[in-house]
Short mmCIF file of C-alpha atoms and ligand atoms in Angstrom, two decimals:
data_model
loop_
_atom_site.label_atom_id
_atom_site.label_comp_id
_atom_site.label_asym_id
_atom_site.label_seq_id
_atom_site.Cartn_x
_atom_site.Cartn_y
_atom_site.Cartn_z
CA UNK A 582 78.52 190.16 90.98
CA UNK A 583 79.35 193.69 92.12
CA UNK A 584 80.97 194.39 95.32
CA UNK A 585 78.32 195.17 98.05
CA UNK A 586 78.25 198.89 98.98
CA UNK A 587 79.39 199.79 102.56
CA UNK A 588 76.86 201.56 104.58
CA UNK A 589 78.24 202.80 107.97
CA UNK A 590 76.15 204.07 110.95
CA UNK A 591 76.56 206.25 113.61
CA UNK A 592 74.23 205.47 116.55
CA UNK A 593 74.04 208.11 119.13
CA UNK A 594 70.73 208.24 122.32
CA UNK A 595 68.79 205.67 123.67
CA UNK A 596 68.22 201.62 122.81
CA UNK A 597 65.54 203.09 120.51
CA UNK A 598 67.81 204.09 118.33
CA UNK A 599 70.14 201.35 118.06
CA UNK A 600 67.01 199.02 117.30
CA UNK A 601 66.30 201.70 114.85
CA UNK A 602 69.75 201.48 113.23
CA UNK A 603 69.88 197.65 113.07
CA UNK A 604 66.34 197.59 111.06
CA UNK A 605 67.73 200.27 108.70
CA UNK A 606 71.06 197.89 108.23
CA UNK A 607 68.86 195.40 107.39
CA UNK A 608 66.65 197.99 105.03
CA UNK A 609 69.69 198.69 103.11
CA UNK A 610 70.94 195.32 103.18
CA UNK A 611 68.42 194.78 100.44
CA UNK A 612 69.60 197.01 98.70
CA UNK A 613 73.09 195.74 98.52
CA UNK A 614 74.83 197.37 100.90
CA UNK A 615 76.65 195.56 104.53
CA UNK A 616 77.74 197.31 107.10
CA UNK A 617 81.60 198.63 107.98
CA UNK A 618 82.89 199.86 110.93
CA UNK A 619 84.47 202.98 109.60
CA UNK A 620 83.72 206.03 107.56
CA UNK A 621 86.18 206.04 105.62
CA UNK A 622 85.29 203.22 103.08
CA UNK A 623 81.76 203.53 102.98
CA UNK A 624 79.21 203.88 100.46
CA UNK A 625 76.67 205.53 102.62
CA UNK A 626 76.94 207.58 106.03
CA UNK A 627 73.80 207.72 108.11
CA UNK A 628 74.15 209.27 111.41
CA UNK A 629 71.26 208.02 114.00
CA UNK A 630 71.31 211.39 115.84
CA UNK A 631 69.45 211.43 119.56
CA UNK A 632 67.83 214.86 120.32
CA UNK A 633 67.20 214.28 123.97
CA UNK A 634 69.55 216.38 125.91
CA UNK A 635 72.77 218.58 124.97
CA UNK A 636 72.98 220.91 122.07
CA UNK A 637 72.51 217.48 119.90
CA UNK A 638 71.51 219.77 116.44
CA UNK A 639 74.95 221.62 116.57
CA UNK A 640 76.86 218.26 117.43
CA UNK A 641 75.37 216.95 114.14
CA UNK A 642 76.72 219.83 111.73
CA UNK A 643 79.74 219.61 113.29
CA UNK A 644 79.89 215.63 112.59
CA UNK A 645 78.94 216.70 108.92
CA UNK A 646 81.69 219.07 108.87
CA UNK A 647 83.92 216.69 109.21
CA UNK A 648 82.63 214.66 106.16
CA UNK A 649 83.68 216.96 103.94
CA UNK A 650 87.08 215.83 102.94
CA UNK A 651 85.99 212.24 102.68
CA UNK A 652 83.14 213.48 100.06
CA UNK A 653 85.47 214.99 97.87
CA UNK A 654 87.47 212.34 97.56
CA UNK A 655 84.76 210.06 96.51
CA UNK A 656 81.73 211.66 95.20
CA UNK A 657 80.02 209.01 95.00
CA UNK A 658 79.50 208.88 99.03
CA UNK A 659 75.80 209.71 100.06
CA UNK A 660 75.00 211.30 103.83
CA UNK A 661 72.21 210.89 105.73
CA UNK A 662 70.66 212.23 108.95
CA UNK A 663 68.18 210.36 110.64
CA UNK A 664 66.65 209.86 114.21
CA UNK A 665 65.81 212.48 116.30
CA UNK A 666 67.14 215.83 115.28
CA UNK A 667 66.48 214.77 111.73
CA UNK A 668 62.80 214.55 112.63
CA UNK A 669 63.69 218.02 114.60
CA UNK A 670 65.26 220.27 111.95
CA UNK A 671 64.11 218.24 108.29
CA UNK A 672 64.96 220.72 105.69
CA UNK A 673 67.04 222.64 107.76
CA UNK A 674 69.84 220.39 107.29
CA UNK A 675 70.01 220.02 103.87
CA UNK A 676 70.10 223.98 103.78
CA UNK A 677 72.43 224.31 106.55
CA UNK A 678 74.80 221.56 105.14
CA UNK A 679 74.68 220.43 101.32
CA UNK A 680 76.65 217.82 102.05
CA UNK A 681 73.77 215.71 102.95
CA UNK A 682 71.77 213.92 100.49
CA UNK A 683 69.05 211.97 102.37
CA UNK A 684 67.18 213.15 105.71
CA UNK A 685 64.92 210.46 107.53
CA UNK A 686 62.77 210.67 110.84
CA UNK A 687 62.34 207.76 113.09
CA UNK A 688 58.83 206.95 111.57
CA UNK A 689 60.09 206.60 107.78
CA UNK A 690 62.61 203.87 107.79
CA UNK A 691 60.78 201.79 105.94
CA UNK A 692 61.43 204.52 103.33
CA UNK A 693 65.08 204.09 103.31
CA UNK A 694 65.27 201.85 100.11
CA UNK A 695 63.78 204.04 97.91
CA UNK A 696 65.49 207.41 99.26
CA UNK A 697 68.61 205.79 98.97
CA UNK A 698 67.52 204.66 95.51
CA UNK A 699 66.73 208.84 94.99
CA UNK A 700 69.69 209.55 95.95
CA UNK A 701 71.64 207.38 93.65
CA UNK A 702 69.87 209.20 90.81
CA UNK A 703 71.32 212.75 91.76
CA UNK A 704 68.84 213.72 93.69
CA UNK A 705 67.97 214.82 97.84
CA UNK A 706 65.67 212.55 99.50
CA UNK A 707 63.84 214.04 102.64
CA UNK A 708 61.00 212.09 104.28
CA UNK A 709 60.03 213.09 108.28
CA UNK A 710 56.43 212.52 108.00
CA UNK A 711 54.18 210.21 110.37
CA UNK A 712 52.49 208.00 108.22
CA UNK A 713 49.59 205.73 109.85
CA UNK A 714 51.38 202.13 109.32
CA UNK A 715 53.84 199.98 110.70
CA UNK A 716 57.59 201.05 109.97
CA UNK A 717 58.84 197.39 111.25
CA UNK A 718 56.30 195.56 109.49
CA UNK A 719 57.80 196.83 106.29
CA UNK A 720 61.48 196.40 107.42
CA UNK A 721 61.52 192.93 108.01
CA UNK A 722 63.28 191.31 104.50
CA UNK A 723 66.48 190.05 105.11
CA UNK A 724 67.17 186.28 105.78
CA UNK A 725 67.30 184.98 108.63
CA UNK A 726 70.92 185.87 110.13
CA UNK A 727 72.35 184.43 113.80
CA UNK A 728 71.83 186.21 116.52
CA UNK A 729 73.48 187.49 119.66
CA UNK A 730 71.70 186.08 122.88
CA UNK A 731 70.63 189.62 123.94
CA UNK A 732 67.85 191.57 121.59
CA UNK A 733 65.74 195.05 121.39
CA UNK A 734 62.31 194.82 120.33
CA UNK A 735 60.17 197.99 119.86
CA UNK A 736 56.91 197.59 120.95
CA UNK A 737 55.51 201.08 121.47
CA UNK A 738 56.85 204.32 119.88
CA UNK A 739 56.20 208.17 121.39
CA UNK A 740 54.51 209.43 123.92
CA UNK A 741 51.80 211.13 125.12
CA UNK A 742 52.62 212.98 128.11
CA UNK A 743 54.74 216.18 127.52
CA UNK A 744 57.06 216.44 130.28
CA UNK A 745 58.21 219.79 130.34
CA UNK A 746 61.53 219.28 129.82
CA UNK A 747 61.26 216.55 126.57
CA UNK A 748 61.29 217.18 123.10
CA UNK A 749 60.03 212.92 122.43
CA UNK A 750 56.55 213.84 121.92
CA UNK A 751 57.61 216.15 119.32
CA UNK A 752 60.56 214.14 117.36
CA UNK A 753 58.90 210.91 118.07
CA UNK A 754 55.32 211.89 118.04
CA UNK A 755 52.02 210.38 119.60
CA UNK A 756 52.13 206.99 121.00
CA UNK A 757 51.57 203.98 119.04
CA UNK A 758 51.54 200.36 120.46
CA UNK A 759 52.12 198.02 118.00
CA UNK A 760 50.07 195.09 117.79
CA UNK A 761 50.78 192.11 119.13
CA UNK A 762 50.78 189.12 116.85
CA UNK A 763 53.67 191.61 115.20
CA UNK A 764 55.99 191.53 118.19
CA UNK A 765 55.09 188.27 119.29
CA UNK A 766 56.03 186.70 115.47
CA UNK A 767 59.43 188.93 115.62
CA UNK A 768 59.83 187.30 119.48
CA UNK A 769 59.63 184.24 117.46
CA UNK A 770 62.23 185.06 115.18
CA UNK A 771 64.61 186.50 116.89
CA UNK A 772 64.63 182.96 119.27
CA UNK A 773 65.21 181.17 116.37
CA UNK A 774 68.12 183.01 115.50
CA UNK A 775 69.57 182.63 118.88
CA UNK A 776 68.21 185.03 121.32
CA UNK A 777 67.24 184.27 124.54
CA UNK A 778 66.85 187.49 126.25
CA UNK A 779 64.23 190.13 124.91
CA UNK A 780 64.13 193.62 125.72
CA UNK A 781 60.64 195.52 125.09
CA UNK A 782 61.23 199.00 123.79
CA UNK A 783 59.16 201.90 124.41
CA UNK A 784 59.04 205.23 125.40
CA UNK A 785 56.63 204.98 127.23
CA UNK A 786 56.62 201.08 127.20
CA UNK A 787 54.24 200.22 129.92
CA UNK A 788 51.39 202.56 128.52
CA UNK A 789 51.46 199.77 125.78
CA UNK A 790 47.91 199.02 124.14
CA UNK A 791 48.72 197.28 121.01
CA UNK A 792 45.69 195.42 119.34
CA UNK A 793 45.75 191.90 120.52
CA UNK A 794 43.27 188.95 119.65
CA UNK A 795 40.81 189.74 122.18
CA UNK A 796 40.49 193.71 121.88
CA UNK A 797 43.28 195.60 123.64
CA UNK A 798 46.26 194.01 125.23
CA UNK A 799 48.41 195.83 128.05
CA UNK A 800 52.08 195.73 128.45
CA UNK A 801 51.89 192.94 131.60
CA UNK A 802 49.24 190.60 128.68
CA UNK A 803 52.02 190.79 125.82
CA UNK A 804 54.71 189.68 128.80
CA UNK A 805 52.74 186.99 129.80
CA UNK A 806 52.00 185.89 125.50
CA UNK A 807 56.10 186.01 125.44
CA UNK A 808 56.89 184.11 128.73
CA UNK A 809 54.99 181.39 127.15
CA UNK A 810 57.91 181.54 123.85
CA UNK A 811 59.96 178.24 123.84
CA UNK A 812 63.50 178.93 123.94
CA UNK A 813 62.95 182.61 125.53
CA UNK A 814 64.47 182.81 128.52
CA UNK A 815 64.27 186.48 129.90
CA UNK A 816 62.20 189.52 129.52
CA UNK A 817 63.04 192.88 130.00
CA UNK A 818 61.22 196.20 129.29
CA UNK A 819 62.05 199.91 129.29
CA UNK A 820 61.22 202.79 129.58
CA UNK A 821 58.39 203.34 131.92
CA UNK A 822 56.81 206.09 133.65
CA UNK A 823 55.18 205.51 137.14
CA UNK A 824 51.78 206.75 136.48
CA UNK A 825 51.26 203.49 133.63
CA UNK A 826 52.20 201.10 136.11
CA UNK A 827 49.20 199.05 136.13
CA UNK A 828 48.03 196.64 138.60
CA UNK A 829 48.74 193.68 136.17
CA UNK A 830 52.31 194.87 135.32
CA UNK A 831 53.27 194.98 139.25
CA UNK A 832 51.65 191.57 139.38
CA UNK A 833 53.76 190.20 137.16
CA UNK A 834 57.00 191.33 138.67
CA UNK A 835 56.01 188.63 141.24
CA UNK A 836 54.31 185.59 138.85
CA UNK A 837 55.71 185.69 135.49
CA UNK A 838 59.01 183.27 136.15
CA UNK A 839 60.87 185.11 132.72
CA UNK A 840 60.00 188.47 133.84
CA UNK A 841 63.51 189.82 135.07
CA UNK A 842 63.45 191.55 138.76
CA UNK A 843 65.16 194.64 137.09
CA UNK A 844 62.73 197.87 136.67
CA UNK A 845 63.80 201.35 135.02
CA UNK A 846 61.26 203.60 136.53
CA UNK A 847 62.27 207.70 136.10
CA UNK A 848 60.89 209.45 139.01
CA UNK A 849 62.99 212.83 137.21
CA UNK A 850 62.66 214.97 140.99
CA UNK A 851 61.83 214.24 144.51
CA UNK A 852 60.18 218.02 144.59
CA UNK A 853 56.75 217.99 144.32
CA UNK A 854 57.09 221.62 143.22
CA UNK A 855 59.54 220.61 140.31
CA UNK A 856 57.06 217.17 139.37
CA UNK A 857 54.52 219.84 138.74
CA UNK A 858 56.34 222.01 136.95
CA UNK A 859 57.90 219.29 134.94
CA UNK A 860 54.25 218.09 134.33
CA UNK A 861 54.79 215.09 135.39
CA UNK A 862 51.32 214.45 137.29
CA UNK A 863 52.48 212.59 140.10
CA UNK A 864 54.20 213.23 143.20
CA UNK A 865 57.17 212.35 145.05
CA UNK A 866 54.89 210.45 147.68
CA UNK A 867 52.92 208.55 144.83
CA UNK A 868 55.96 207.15 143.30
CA UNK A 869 56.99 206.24 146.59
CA UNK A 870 54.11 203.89 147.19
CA UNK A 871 53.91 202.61 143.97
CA UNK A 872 57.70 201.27 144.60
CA UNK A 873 56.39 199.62 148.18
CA UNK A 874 53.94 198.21 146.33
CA UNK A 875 56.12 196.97 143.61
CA UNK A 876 58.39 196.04 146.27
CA UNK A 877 55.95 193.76 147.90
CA UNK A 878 55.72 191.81 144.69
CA UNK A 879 59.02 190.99 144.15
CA UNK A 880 60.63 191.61 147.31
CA UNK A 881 64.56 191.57 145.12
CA UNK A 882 63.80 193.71 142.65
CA UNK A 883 66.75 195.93 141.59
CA UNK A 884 65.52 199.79 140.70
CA UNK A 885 66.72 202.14 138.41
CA UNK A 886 65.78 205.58 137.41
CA UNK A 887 66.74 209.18 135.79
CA UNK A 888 67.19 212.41 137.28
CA UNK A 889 67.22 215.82 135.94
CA UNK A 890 69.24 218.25 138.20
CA UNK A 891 68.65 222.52 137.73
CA UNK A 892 65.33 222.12 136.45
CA UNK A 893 64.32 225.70 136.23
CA UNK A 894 63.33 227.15 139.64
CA UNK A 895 64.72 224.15 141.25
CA UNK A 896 65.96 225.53 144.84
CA UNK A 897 68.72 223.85 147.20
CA UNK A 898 65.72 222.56 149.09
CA UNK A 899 63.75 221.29 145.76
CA UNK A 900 67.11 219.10 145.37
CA UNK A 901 67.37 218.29 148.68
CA UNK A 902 64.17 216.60 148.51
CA UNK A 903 65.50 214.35 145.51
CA UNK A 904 68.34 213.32 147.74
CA UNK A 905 66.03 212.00 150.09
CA UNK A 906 63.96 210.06 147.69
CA UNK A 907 67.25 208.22 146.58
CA UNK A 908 68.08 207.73 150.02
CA UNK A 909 64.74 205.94 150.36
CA UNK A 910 64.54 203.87 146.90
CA UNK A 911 68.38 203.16 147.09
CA UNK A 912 68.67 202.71 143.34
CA UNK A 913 70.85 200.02 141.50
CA UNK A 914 71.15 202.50 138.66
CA UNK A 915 70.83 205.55 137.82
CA UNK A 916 71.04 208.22 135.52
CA UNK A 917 71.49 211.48 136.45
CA UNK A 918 71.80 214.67 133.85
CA UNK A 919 71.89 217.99 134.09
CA UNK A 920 68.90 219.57 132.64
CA UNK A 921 69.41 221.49 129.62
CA UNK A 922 66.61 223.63 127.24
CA UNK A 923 65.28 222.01 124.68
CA UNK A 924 64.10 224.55 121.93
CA UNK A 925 60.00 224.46 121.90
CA UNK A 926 59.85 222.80 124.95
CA UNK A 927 57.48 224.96 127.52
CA UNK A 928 60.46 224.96 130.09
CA UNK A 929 62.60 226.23 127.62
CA UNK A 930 61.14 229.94 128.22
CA UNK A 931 61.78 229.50 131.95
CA UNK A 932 64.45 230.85 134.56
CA UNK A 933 67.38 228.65 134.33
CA UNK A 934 69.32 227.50 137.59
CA UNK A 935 73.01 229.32 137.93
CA UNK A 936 74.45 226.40 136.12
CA UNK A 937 77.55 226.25 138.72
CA UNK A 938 74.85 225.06 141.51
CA UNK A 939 73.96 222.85 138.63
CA UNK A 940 76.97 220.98 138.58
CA UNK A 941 77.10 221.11 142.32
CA UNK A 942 73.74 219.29 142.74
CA UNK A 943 74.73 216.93 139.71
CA UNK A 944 77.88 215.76 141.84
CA UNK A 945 76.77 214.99 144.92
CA UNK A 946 73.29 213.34 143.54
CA UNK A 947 75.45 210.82 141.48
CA UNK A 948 77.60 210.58 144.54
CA UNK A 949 74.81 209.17 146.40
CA UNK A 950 73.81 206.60 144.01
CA UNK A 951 77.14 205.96 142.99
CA UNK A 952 76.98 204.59 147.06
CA UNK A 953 73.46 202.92 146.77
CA UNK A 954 74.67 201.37 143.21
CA UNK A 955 77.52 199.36 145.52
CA UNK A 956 76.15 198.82 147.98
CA UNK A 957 73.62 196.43 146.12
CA UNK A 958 76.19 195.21 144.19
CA UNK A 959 78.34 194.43 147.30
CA UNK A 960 75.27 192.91 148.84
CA UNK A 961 75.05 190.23 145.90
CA UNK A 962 78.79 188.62 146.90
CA UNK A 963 77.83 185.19 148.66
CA UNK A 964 74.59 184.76 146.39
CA UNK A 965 73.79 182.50 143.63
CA UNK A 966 72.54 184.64 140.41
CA UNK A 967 71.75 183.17 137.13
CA UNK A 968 73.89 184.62 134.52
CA UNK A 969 73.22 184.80 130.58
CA UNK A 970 76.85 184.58 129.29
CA UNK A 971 77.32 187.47 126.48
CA UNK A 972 80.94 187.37 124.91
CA UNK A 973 84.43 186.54 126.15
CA UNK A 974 85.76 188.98 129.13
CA UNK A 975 88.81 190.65 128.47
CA UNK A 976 91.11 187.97 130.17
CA UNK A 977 92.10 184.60 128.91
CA UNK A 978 89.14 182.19 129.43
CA UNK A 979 86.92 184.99 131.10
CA UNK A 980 82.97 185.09 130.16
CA UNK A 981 80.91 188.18 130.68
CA UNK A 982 77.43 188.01 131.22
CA UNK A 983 74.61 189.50 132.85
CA UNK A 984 72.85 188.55 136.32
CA UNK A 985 68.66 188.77 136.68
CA UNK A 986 69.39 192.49 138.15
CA UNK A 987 71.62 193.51 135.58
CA UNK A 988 74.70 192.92 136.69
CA UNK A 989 77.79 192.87 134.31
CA UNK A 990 79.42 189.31 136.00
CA UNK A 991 82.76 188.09 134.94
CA UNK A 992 83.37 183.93 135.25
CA UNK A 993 86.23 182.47 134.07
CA UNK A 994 85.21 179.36 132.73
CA UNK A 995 86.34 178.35 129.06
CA UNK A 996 83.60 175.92 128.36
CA UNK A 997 81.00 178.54 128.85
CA UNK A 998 79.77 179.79 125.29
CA UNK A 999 77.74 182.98 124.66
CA UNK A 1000 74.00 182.31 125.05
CA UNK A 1001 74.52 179.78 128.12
CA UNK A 1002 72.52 180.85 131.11
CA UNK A 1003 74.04 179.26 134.06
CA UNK A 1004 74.29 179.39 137.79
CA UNK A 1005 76.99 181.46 139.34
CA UNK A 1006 77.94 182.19 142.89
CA UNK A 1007 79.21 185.70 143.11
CA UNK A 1008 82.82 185.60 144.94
CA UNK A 1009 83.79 189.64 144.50
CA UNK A 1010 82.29 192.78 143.56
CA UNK A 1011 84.20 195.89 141.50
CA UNK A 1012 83.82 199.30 140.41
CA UNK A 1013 81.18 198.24 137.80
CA UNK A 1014 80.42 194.38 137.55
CA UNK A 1015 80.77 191.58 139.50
CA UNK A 1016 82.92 188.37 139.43
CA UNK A 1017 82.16 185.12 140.48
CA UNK A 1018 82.44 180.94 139.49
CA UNK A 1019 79.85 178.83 138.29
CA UNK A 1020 77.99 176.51 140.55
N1 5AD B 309 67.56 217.90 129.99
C1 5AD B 309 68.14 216.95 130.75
N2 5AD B 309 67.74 215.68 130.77
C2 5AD B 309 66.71 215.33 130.00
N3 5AD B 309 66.09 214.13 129.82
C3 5AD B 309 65.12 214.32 128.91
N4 5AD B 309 65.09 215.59 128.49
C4 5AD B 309 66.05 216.24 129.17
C5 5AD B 309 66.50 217.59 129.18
N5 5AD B 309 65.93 218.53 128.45
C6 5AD B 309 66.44 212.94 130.55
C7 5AD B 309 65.28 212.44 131.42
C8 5AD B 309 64.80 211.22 130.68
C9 5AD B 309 66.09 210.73 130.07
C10 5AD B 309 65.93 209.78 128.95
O1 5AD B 309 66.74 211.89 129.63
O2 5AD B 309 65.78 212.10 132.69
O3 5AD B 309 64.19 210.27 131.53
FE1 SF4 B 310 59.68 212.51 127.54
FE2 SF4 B 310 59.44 210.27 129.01
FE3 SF4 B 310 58.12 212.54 129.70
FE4 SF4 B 310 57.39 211.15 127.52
S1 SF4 B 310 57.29 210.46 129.68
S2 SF4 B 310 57.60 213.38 127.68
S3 SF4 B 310 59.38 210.42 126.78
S4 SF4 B 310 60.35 212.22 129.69
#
């Protein structure tokens, strides 16, 4: 038999795309090729590029730059650009860079096979088309390999709303649920391979309306079809935006037992002025309800969110008002960025904010929740989480795992094994995780 070809990926963004680059492993798997952790002794080179903030398209040339020397000494190598900015610039790159042989957006994948096939014959394969079927459906070949106990499963892909700032509805296109027998079969088989934690990917995850057996299912029915999966222990989903939080997903939060108390819910601003102008159609106030009410269902739920700071025409005032909305959600995480133009996005044409005041606002905003994040993680020494145990911690004997909330906890316990859920009480909590000893 020949040696297998070495296929190494580069994952940059969101959880998106390192779903994405495990079903394209698995793609090329049948074609021969397993995966290496370095460039250097690969076959293939397929960057997973993220387009959603920074100047991601020149970050991507200069990545290819760098592939030059290893291409001349084995011509044989074949580069490829997918994800994001490939479904952003297409052609572009193979003109800018003829180093690259293959280009693939986010909705070809299933593609991969025979472009990789194309470009083993000489030639440049290029496919960033939406096509009206189901990328996963067609990905799924490879047997049946182990699994870790923690696992991403796409369930809805782009998005509908056009926030001013966001170039997703363009890279990733309109959003499409997919239907549920699908994700509940893949459920299936990822339990059987070991996981016991599933994380539904979206996004815009809870405007989920895949096809289910009895017309329409919402994001709250598919949780409830997957807390009733033997061997599944948790359920996560992300990412949602407030005004898709339906009655039945805040329900839920307080009735389905494998639901996780653990919601990623962007509010992006705390200015009405800048939600509007972001076109984000709700307000400051709204989400603030919709959090009491969510809050009122599950009385410990842990929230996170993102923030964009020096949104065009954002004033000291307009951020002042975001400080006081994380002052009154008093997040357990956050994510904070600076915003920054996204070419062909309506705010790119806008007034930007003196980018020094930028920075300013940035600081002290992840200042605040830097103080919120610990003091809810402070707040959990004394208590009794359950913890899914991960991997071995960096000392001898350590586990690392995470809590319902999220938490990174650290047990020292050598007969825990990876996949164990167990009962810890939480004895000390540090910069970024938590340690404690099992009940
Ligand atoms: N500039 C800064 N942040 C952005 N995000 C999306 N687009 C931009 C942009 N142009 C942030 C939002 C979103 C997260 C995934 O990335 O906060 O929720
Ligand atoms: Fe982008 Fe999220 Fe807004 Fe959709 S809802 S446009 S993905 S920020």
């Amino acid at each position: 038999m020949s040696e297998p070809k070495k296929l190494f990926i580069k994952t940059y963004g969101c959880q998106m795309n390192v779903y994405d680059s495990e079903r394209m492993a698995e793609a090329l798997g049948g074609q021969g090729y397993v995966e290496t952790k370095s460039a250097d002794d690969a076959d293939m080179i397929l960057l997973n590029t993220c387009h959603i903030r920074e100047k991601a398209a020149e970050k991507v040339y200069s990545e290819l730059g760098r592939f030059k020397g290893l291409k001349a000494d084995k011509p044989d190598l074949k580069i490829g650009v997918a994800g994001c900015v490939a479904q952003a610039e297409g052609q572009e790159i193979m003109r800018r860079q003829p180093l690259v042989d293959l280009v693939v957006g986010p909705q070809s994948y299933h593609r991969l096979p025979e472009m990789e096939a194309k470009t083993r014959a000489g030639e440049k394969a290029l496919d960033t088309d939406f096509p009206e079927e189901d990328k996963f459906e067609k990905l799924k070949n490879r047997p049946k390999a182990k699994r870790g106990p923690t696992a991403f499963l796409t369930v809805q892909e782009g998005c509908d709303k056009f926030c001013a700032f966001c170039v997703v509805p363009y890279t990733r296109g309109a959003e499409v649920s997919r239907p549920a027998d699908r994700i509940l079969r893949e459920a299936q088989d990822l339990v059987e391979r070991g996981v016991r934690e599933i994380t539904l990917l979206g996004q815009n995850v809870n405007a989920y309306h895949g096809a289910g057996s009895n017309g329409e299912m919402t994001l709250a029915g598919l949780i409830w079809e997957l807390n009733k999966v033997d061997g599944l222990e948790r359920i996560r989903f992300t990412t949602s935006h407030p005004n898709d939080m339906a009655d039945d997903l805040i329900e839920a939060h307080g009735t389905c037992d494998k639901l996780m108390p653990y919601l990623h819910l962007p509010v992006q601003s705390g200015s009405d002025k800048i939600l509007k102008r972001m076109n984000r159609s709700h307000t400051s106030e709204s989400y603030l309800r919709l959090i009491e009410r969510i809050r009122a269902a599950r009385p410990d739920i842990v929230m996170s969110g993102d923030f964009i700071v020096g949104f065009p025409e954002e004033t000291e005032e307009d951020f002042q008002a975001t400080l006081d909305l994380v002052e009154e959600v008093k997040y357990g995480y956050a994510y904070s960025f600076k915003y920054s133009t996204r070419p062909g996005t309506p705010a790119a044409e806008r007034a930007q904010v003196d980018p020094q005041a930028a920075d300013d606002r940035l600081q002290r905003l992840q200042a605040l929740i830097t103080r919120h994040q610990r003091e809810i993680q402070d707040a959990m020494v004394g208590r009794t989480v359950r913890v899914l145990f991960e991997k071995p911690g960096r000392l001898p004997g350590q586990m690392v795992g995470k809590s319902e909330y999220l938490h990174s906890v650290h047990v020292v316990g050598p007969e825990i094994s990876s996949g164990d859920l167990r009962a810890v009480r939480i004895t000390e909590s540090r910069a970024n995780s938590l340690a404690g000893a099992l009940l």
